[in-house]
Short mmCIF file of C-alpha atoms and ligand atoms in Angstrom, two decimals:
data_model
loop_
_atom_site.label_atom_id
_atom_site.label_comp_id
_atom_site.label_asym_id
_atom_site.label_seq_id
_atom_site.Cartn_x
_atom_site.Cartn_y
_atom_site.Cartn_z
CA MET G 100 125.97 -132.78 -21.30
CA ASN G 101 126.34 -130.82 -24.52
CA GLU G 102 122.65 -131.15 -25.14
CA SER G 103 121.68 -129.80 -21.75
CA LEU G 104 124.24 -126.99 -21.94
CA GLU G 105 122.79 -125.88 -25.20
CA THR G 106 119.27 -125.92 -23.74
CA LEU G 107 120.46 -124.00 -20.71
CA GLN G 108 122.15 -121.42 -22.90
CA GLN G 109 119.08 -121.00 -25.05
CA GLU G 110 116.68 -120.76 -22.16
CA VAL G 111 118.72 -118.32 -20.16
CA LEU G 112 119.49 -116.03 -23.09
CA GLU G 113 115.81 -116.12 -24.03
CA ARG G 114 114.79 -115.12 -20.53
CA ILE G 115 117.35 -112.36 -20.34
CA HIS G 116 116.08 -111.04 -23.61
CA HIS G 117 112.54 -110.86 -22.30
CA CYS G 118 113.38 -109.16 -19.05
CA ASN G 119 111.80 -105.73 -18.76
CA SER G 120 112.80 -104.52 -15.35
CA GLU G 121 115.78 -104.48 -13.07
CA THR G 122 113.92 -106.87 -10.71
CA GLU G 123 113.29 -109.41 -13.44
CA ILE G 124 116.86 -109.41 -14.57
CA GLU G 125 118.05 -109.79 -11.00
CA GLU G 126 115.79 -112.85 -10.66
CA VAL G 127 117.37 -114.48 -13.72
CA ARG G 128 120.82 -113.71 -12.39
CA VAL G 129 120.08 -115.34 -9.03
CA GLU G 130 118.43 -118.38 -10.66
CA THR G 131 121.36 -118.91 -12.96
CA LEU G 132 124.49 -117.58 -11.32
CA GLY G 133 123.45 -117.38 -7.67
CA ARG G 134 124.55 -119.84 -4.98
CA GLY G 135 121.92 -122.42 -5.87
CA GLY G 136 121.68 -121.28 -9.49
CA ARG G 137 121.48 -123.70 -12.37
CA LEU G 138 124.91 -122.96 -13.77
CA THR G 139 126.46 -122.76 -10.31
CA SER G 140 125.18 -126.26 -9.52
CA MET G 141 126.64 -127.54 -12.75
CA LEU G 142 129.99 -125.99 -11.94
CA ARG G 143 129.84 -127.61 -8.55
CA GLY G 144 129.07 -130.96 -10.23
CA LEU G 145 132.33 -130.83 -12.23
CA LYS G 146 134.24 -132.66 -9.55
CA ASP G 147 132.02 -135.71 -10.01
CA LEU G 148 132.90 -136.02 -13.68
CA PRO G 149 135.58 -138.42 -14.83
CA ALA G 150 138.94 -136.67 -14.74
CA GLU G 151 139.39 -136.62 -18.51
CA GLU G 152 136.09 -134.86 -19.14
CA ARG G 153 136.58 -132.19 -16.51
CA PRO G 154 138.79 -129.68 -18.39
CA ARG G 155 136.51 -129.52 -21.41
CA ALA G 156 133.30 -129.34 -19.40
CA GLY G 157 134.90 -126.75 -17.14
CA GLU G 158 135.88 -124.68 -20.10
CA GLN G 159 132.36 -124.82 -21.55
CA LEU G 160 130.68 -123.95 -18.28
CA ASN G 161 133.01 -121.01 -17.70
CA ARG G 162 132.37 -119.79 -21.21
CA LEU G 163 128.65 -119.93 -20.44
CA ARG G 164 129.09 -118.08 -17.18
CA LYS G 165 130.99 -115.31 -18.93
CA LEU G 166 128.35 -115.15 -21.64
CA PHE G 167 125.49 -114.94 -19.14
CA GLU G 168 127.25 -112.29 -17.12
CA GLU G 169 127.83 -110.20 -20.19
CA ARG G 170 124.28 -110.53 -21.46
CA ILE G 171 122.81 -109.78 -18.05
CA GLU G 172 125.03 -106.75 -17.82
CA ASP G 173 124.00 -105.60 -21.31
CA ARG G 174 120.30 -106.11 -20.71
CA PHE G 175 120.60 -104.35 -17.41
CA ARG G 176 122.14 -101.34 -19.07
CA GLN G 177 119.49 -101.32 -21.82
CA ILE G 178 116.68 -101.37 -19.28
CA LYS G 179 118.22 -98.48 -17.39
CA GLU G 180 118.66 -96.49 -20.55
CA GLN G 181 115.07 -97.11 -21.60
CA ALA G 182 113.82 -96.02 -18.18
CA ARG G 183 115.88 -92.87 -18.38
CA ALA G 184 114.66 -92.11 -21.89
CA LYS G 185 111.08 -92.59 -20.71
CA THR G 186 111.55 -90.25 -17.78
CA LEU G 187 113.09 -87.62 -20.02
CA LYS G 188 110.17 -87.93 -22.39
CA ASP G 189 107.45 -87.95 -19.73
CA GLU G 190 108.89 -85.13 -17.70
CA TRP G 191 109.86 -82.91 -20.58
CA ILE G 192 109.22 -79.26 -19.96
CA ASP G 193 109.45 -76.42 -22.38
CA ILE G 194 111.78 -74.05 -20.66
CA THR G 195 111.32 -71.53 -23.44
CA LEU G 196 107.69 -70.84 -22.41
CA PRO G 197 107.31 -67.33 -21.03
CA GLY G 198 105.85 -68.46 -17.67
CA THR G 199 103.80 -66.52 -15.16
CA ARG G 200 105.27 -63.30 -13.97
CA TRP G 201 104.62 -62.37 -10.35
CA GLU G 202 104.60 -58.64 -9.86
CA ARG G 203 106.38 -57.59 -6.74
CA GLY G 204 104.44 -55.12 -4.59
CA ARG G 205 106.00 -51.90 -3.36
CA ILE G 206 105.41 -49.93 -0.23
CA HIS G 207 103.54 -46.70 -0.86
CA PRO G 208 105.78 -43.65 -0.43
CA LEU G 209 103.47 -42.24 2.26
CA THR G 210 103.68 -45.50 4.21
CA LEU G 211 107.46 -45.44 3.84
CA VAL G 212 107.68 -41.94 5.28
CA MET G 213 105.08 -42.68 7.96
CA ASP G 214 106.99 -45.79 9.06
CA GLU G 215 110.21 -43.85 9.14
CA ILE G 216 108.72 -41.11 11.34
CA ILE G 217 107.19 -43.71 13.65
CA ASP G 218 110.55 -45.51 13.93
CA VAL G 219 112.35 -42.39 15.05
CA PHE G 220 109.79 -41.68 17.79
CA TRP G 221 109.60 -45.33 18.75
CA GLY G 222 113.36 -45.22 19.30
CA MET G 223 112.82 -42.44 21.84
CA GLY G 224 110.18 -44.36 23.77
CA PHE G 225 107.02 -42.81 22.34
CA GLU G 226 103.87 -44.91 22.27
CA ILE G 227 101.46 -45.00 19.33
CA ALA G 228 97.82 -44.00 19.85
CA ARG G 229 94.93 -43.82 17.41
CA GLY G 230 91.57 -42.16 17.37
CA PRO G 231 88.41 -42.14 15.24
CA ASP G 232 88.37 -40.45 11.81
CA ILE G 233 84.77 -39.39 12.47
CA GLU G 234 84.98 -37.05 15.43
CA ASP G 235 82.69 -34.87 17.44
CA ASP G 236 82.96 -31.12 17.61
CA TYR G 237 84.05 -31.26 21.24
CA HIS G 238 87.25 -33.29 20.64
CA ASN G 239 88.14 -31.77 17.30
CA PHE G 240 87.62 -28.13 18.36
CA GLU G 241 86.10 -27.27 21.74
CA ALA G 242 88.52 -29.11 24.06
CA LEU G 243 91.45 -27.91 21.96
CA ASN G 244 90.48 -24.39 22.88
CA ILE G 245 89.18 -23.58 19.42
CA PRO G 246 86.23 -21.35 20.13
CA GLN G 247 82.83 -21.58 18.46
CA ASP G 248 83.52 -18.75 16.00
CA HIS G 249 87.00 -19.90 14.96
CA PRO G 250 87.43 -19.85 11.16
CA ALA G 251 88.74 -23.43 11.20
CA ARG G 252 85.19 -24.62 11.81
CA ASP G 253 83.94 -22.99 8.67
CA MET G 254 82.21 -25.07 6.02
CA GLN G 255 85.14 -24.16 3.77
CA ASP G 256 87.48 -26.29 5.84
CA THR G 257 85.57 -28.96 7.69
CA PHE G 258 83.61 -31.87 6.28
CA PHE G 259 80.57 -32.15 8.52
CA VAL G 260 78.87 -35.52 8.67
CA SER G 261 75.64 -35.17 10.69
CA ASN G 262 74.38 -34.25 14.16
CA GLY G 263 77.55 -32.54 15.25
CA MET G 264 79.89 -35.19 13.87
CA LEU G 265 82.63 -34.33 11.41
CA LEU G 266 85.71 -35.77 9.72
CA ARG G 267 88.59 -34.81 11.96
CA THR G 268 90.50 -31.89 10.51
CA HIS G 269 93.68 -32.83 12.39
CA THR G 270 95.05 -35.57 14.66
CA SER G 271 95.04 -33.23 17.68
CA PRO G 272 91.71 -34.59 19.07
CA VAL G 273 93.60 -37.77 19.98
CA GLN G 274 95.58 -35.64 22.47
CA ILE G 275 92.27 -34.97 24.23
CA ARG G 276 91.04 -38.54 24.03
CA THR G 277 94.32 -39.90 25.42
CA MET G 278 94.54 -37.40 28.26
CA GLU G 279 90.89 -38.00 29.19
CA SER G 280 91.57 -41.65 29.81
CA ARG G 281 95.14 -41.63 31.12
CA LYS G 282 97.38 -39.80 33.54
CA PRO G 283 100.90 -38.41 32.91
CA PRO G 284 103.64 -39.22 32.19
CA LEU G 285 102.66 -39.55 28.53
CA GLN G 286 104.84 -39.78 25.44
CA ILE G 287 102.55 -40.40 22.52
CA ILE G 288 102.46 -40.11 18.76
CA VAL G 289 99.31 -40.31 16.68
CA PRO G 290 99.70 -41.19 13.01
CA GLY G 291 96.54 -40.98 10.94
CA ALA G 292 94.39 -39.59 8.17
CA VAL G 293 92.77 -36.15 8.41
CA TYR G 294 90.28 -34.35 6.17
CA ARG G 295 89.79 -30.84 4.90
CA HIS G 296 87.78 -29.23 2.18
CA ASP G 297 90.77 -28.39 0.03
CA ASP G 298 92.03 -29.68 -3.29
CA ASP G 299 94.96 -28.47 -5.38
CA ALA G 300 98.58 -29.31 -6.16
CA THR G 301 99.61 -28.94 -2.52
CA HIS G 302 96.33 -29.78 -0.73
CA SER G 303 94.37 -33.00 -0.72
CA PRO G 304 90.92 -33.47 0.89
CA MET G 305 92.38 -36.44 2.74
CA PHE G 306 95.94 -36.34 3.98
CA HIS G 307 98.02 -37.60 6.88
CA GLN G 308 99.48 -36.17 10.02
CA VAL G 309 101.62 -37.40 12.83
CA GLU G 310 100.61 -35.73 16.04
CA GLY G 311 102.79 -36.02 19.11
CA PHE G 312 102.86 -34.87 22.69
CA MET G 313 104.74 -35.32 25.91
CA VAL G 314 103.24 -34.51 29.30
CA ASP G 315 104.86 -34.84 32.70
CA ARG G 316 106.09 -32.65 35.52
CA HIS G 317 108.71 -30.10 34.44
CA ILE G 318 108.49 -30.50 30.68
CA THR G 319 109.87 -27.34 29.10
CA PHE G 320 110.28 -25.73 25.72
CA ALA G 321 113.86 -27.05 25.78
CA ASP G 322 112.44 -30.60 25.66
CA LEU G 323 110.32 -29.63 22.68
CA LYS G 324 113.35 -28.19 20.87
CA GLY G 325 115.56 -31.14 21.70
CA VAL G 326 113.08 -33.81 20.63
CA LEU G 327 111.95 -32.12 17.42
CA THR G 328 115.45 -31.14 16.29
CA HIS G 329 116.56 -34.72 16.74
CA VAL G 330 113.53 -36.09 14.89
CA LEU G 331 113.92 -33.74 11.92
CA GLN G 332 117.63 -34.46 11.61
CA GLN G 333 116.88 -38.19 11.68
CA ILE G 334 114.21 -37.88 9.00
CA PHE G 335 116.15 -35.55 6.73
CA SER G 336 119.85 -35.44 7.51
CA GLN G 337 122.10 -34.89 10.48
CA ASP G 338 123.29 -31.52 9.22
CA THR G 339 119.89 -30.06 8.25
CA GLY G 340 119.46 -26.67 9.88
CA VAL G 341 116.35 -26.29 12.07
CA ARG G 342 114.76 -23.04 13.22
CA PHE G 343 111.90 -22.18 15.56
CA ARG G 344 109.61 -19.23 14.80
CA PRO G 345 106.94 -17.79 17.09
CA SER G 346 103.45 -18.63 15.89
CA PHE G 347 99.93 -19.19 17.16
CA PHE G 348 97.73 -22.22 17.77
CA PRO G 349 94.70 -22.11 20.08
CA PHE G 350 95.82 -25.27 21.90
CA THR G 351 99.43 -24.26 22.62
CA GLU G 352 101.04 -21.34 24.43
CA PRO G 353 103.64 -20.37 23.44
CA SER G 354 103.41 -21.78 19.92
CA ALA G 355 106.04 -22.21 17.27
CA GLU G 356 106.38 -23.12 13.67
CA ILE G 357 109.46 -25.08 12.83
CA ASP G 358 111.40 -24.75 9.63
CA ILE G 359 114.16 -26.81 8.14
CA GLN G 360 116.82 -25.53 5.80
CA CYS G 361 115.60 -25.84 2.22
CA LEU G 362 116.52 -29.25 0.84
CA ILE G 363 116.70 -27.97 -2.71
CA CYS G 364 118.94 -24.90 -2.44
CA GLY G 365 120.61 -25.93 0.85
CA GLY G 366 119.36 -22.78 2.57
CA LYS G 367 120.90 -20.37 0.06
CA GLY G 368 117.62 -19.30 -1.51
CA THR G 369 119.18 -19.61 -4.94
CA ILE G 370 120.05 -22.44 -7.24
CA LEU G 371 122.30 -22.63 -10.34
CA GLU G 372 123.74 -19.25 -11.27
CA GLY G 373 121.64 -17.13 -8.95
CA GLN G 374 118.20 -18.45 -10.03
CA THR G 375 115.79 -18.13 -7.12
CA CYS G 376 114.73 -21.37 -5.46
CA ARG G 377 111.03 -21.96 -6.09
CA VAL G 378 110.59 -24.62 -3.42
CA CYS G 379 111.43 -22.29 -0.50
CA LYS G 380 110.48 -19.17 -2.46
CA ALA G 381 114.03 -17.85 -2.00
CA THR G 382 113.74 -17.84 1.81
CA GLY G 383 116.11 -20.77 2.31
CA TRP G 384 113.67 -22.32 4.79
CA LEU G 385 110.75 -24.76 4.64
CA GLU G 386 107.97 -24.85 7.19
CA ILE G 387 107.72 -28.39 8.40
CA LEU G 388 105.70 -28.56 11.61
CA GLY G 389 103.60 -26.73 14.17
CA ALA G 390 104.24 -27.13 17.86
CA GLY G 391 104.04 -25.51 21.25
CA MET G 392 103.59 -25.94 24.98
CA ILE G 393 100.15 -27.39 25.67
CA ASP G 394 97.82 -24.56 26.72
CA PRO G 395 96.67 -24.69 30.39
CA GLU G 396 93.11 -24.37 29.04
CA VAL G 397 93.49 -27.73 27.29
CA PHE G 398 94.72 -29.32 30.53
CA ARG G 399 91.63 -27.97 32.31
CA PHE G 400 89.38 -29.60 29.69
CA VAL G 401 90.92 -33.02 30.40
CA GLY G 402 91.11 -32.53 34.16
CA TYR G 403 94.89 -32.17 34.50
CA ASP G 404 96.24 -29.63 36.96
CA PRO G 405 98.26 -27.12 34.89
CA GLU G 406 100.15 -26.15 38.03
CA LYS G 407 101.47 -29.68 38.34
CA PHE G 408 101.90 -30.77 34.76
CA SER G 409 103.28 -29.28 31.62
CA GLY G 410 103.83 -30.64 28.15
CA PHE G 411 104.57 -29.96 24.56
CA ALA G 412 102.70 -30.98 21.43
CA PHE G 413 103.34 -30.91 17.72
CA GLY G 414 101.78 -31.90 14.44
CA MET G 415 103.39 -32.64 11.10
CA GLY G 416 102.06 -33.30 7.64
CA VAL G 417 103.24 -36.60 6.20
CA GLU G 418 102.56 -35.69 2.55
CA ARG G 419 104.57 -32.52 2.88
CA ILE G 420 107.54 -34.38 4.33
CA ALA G 421 107.31 -37.02 1.61
CA MET G 422 107.11 -34.35 -1.09
CA LEU G 423 110.21 -32.61 0.22
CA LYS G 424 112.10 -35.85 0.76
CA TYR G 425 111.43 -37.21 -2.71
CA GLY G 426 111.11 -33.95 -4.64
CA ILE G 427 107.43 -34.48 -5.55
CA ASP G 428 105.64 -31.31 -6.65
CA ASP G 429 102.02 -32.48 -6.80
CA ILE G 430 100.27 -34.05 -3.79
CA ARG G 431 97.66 -35.70 -6.02
CA LEU G 432 100.27 -38.15 -7.29
CA PHE G 433 100.05 -39.97 -3.95
CA PHE G 434 96.41 -40.84 -4.50
CA GLN G 435 96.09 -41.49 -8.22
CA ASN G 436 97.57 -44.98 -7.99
CA ASP G 437 99.59 -44.55 -11.15
CA LEU G 438 101.97 -47.51 -11.07
CA ARG G 439 104.60 -45.59 -13.02
CA PHE G 440 104.79 -43.24 -10.04
CA LEU G 441 104.44 -45.84 -7.28
CA ARG G 442 107.06 -48.19 -8.75
CA GLN G 443 109.77 -45.65 -8.04
CA PHE G 444 109.56 -46.19 -4.30
CA GLY G 445 110.37 -48.94 -1.85
N1 DAH Q 760 96.73 -29.42 14.51
C1 DAH Q 760 97.57 -28.53 13.77
C2 DAH Q 760 97.15 -28.50 12.31
O1 DAH Q 760 96.47 -29.40 11.89
C3 DAH Q 760 99.00 -28.92 13.85
C4 DAH Q 760 99.53 -28.73 15.21
C5 DAH Q 760 100.14 -27.56 15.55
C6 DAH Q 760 99.45 -29.76 16.13
C7 DAH Q 760 100.64 -27.37 16.82
C8 DAH Q 760 99.91 -29.57 17.41
C9 DAH Q 760 100.52 -28.36 17.73
O2 DAH Q 760 99.84 -30.51 18.35
O3 DAH Q 760 101.00 -28.17 18.98
O4 DAH Q 760 97.52 -27.61 11.60
#
């Protein structure tokens, strides 16, 4: 008995010592201490021993069981610790490395303002229409009642492409294109790029306009005033003063230019201690858009009966609105792609 116990002890401890995984150690445990395990069988065999040998044998076997349990437990813990140490080593990352920085894009200030204008009109049920940047003379001028000898056609203003085509000088030709293909009622805005031979701190050869028009039966100048006052107060602020001045455009009659109270001096014409406001040139007002009732001549060009239908139209410069909104004094900043400028928006 003693002999075999010693062998058992040696063998089992040896095996435990050589175990390298949780599975292996579990196998040893089952083989030794499980139901049919070697030690378990011996414990079960105690009852067959002569009565006087039982206590001593029992004591020895129990000592062995305790020993095995402890060693198994120890080895088990060691294996787990080794595995953990290995994982920590293998998966080590240097969290002090600088890493890759992802620059976050911004929305261009002109897009911001354009989106804002579109939102306001969208909220009032206007649709969005677009037209070609390369236009023909007919849609850009003729059908808008701009006669052949009008100064706007001059080389100084218009970029001509070839055989009568040109870069549209305004978004107004989309009024014509829309009315040619559709019947009233119409409530449309036309955001887009326009081109003129002009280049200084307040003029860019390419800039943006939002054109708009509403045509139906019984549209009056009161509708024009109501819609545009609302739009301007949404874009600037609810308490911005708005004024309508008589003006002239070939495609509207009557025509108006619309001013808002100067955003810099608040309409006073002066800033700090009586200095004159340079933004509004001391007038207290800023011209912000052109508008009017669509000229009956224009309706005739598109085949609408001016006795039946009436409408208003307007056009606004997006750069100008953005410049006033953000206090930008040079239009070229929008197109130079200087990140120091662009990062300040959106
Ligand atoms: N097309 C004009 C321009 O580029 C702006 C304009 C004025 C548009 C009056 C209109 C309007 O529709 O009614 O200066």
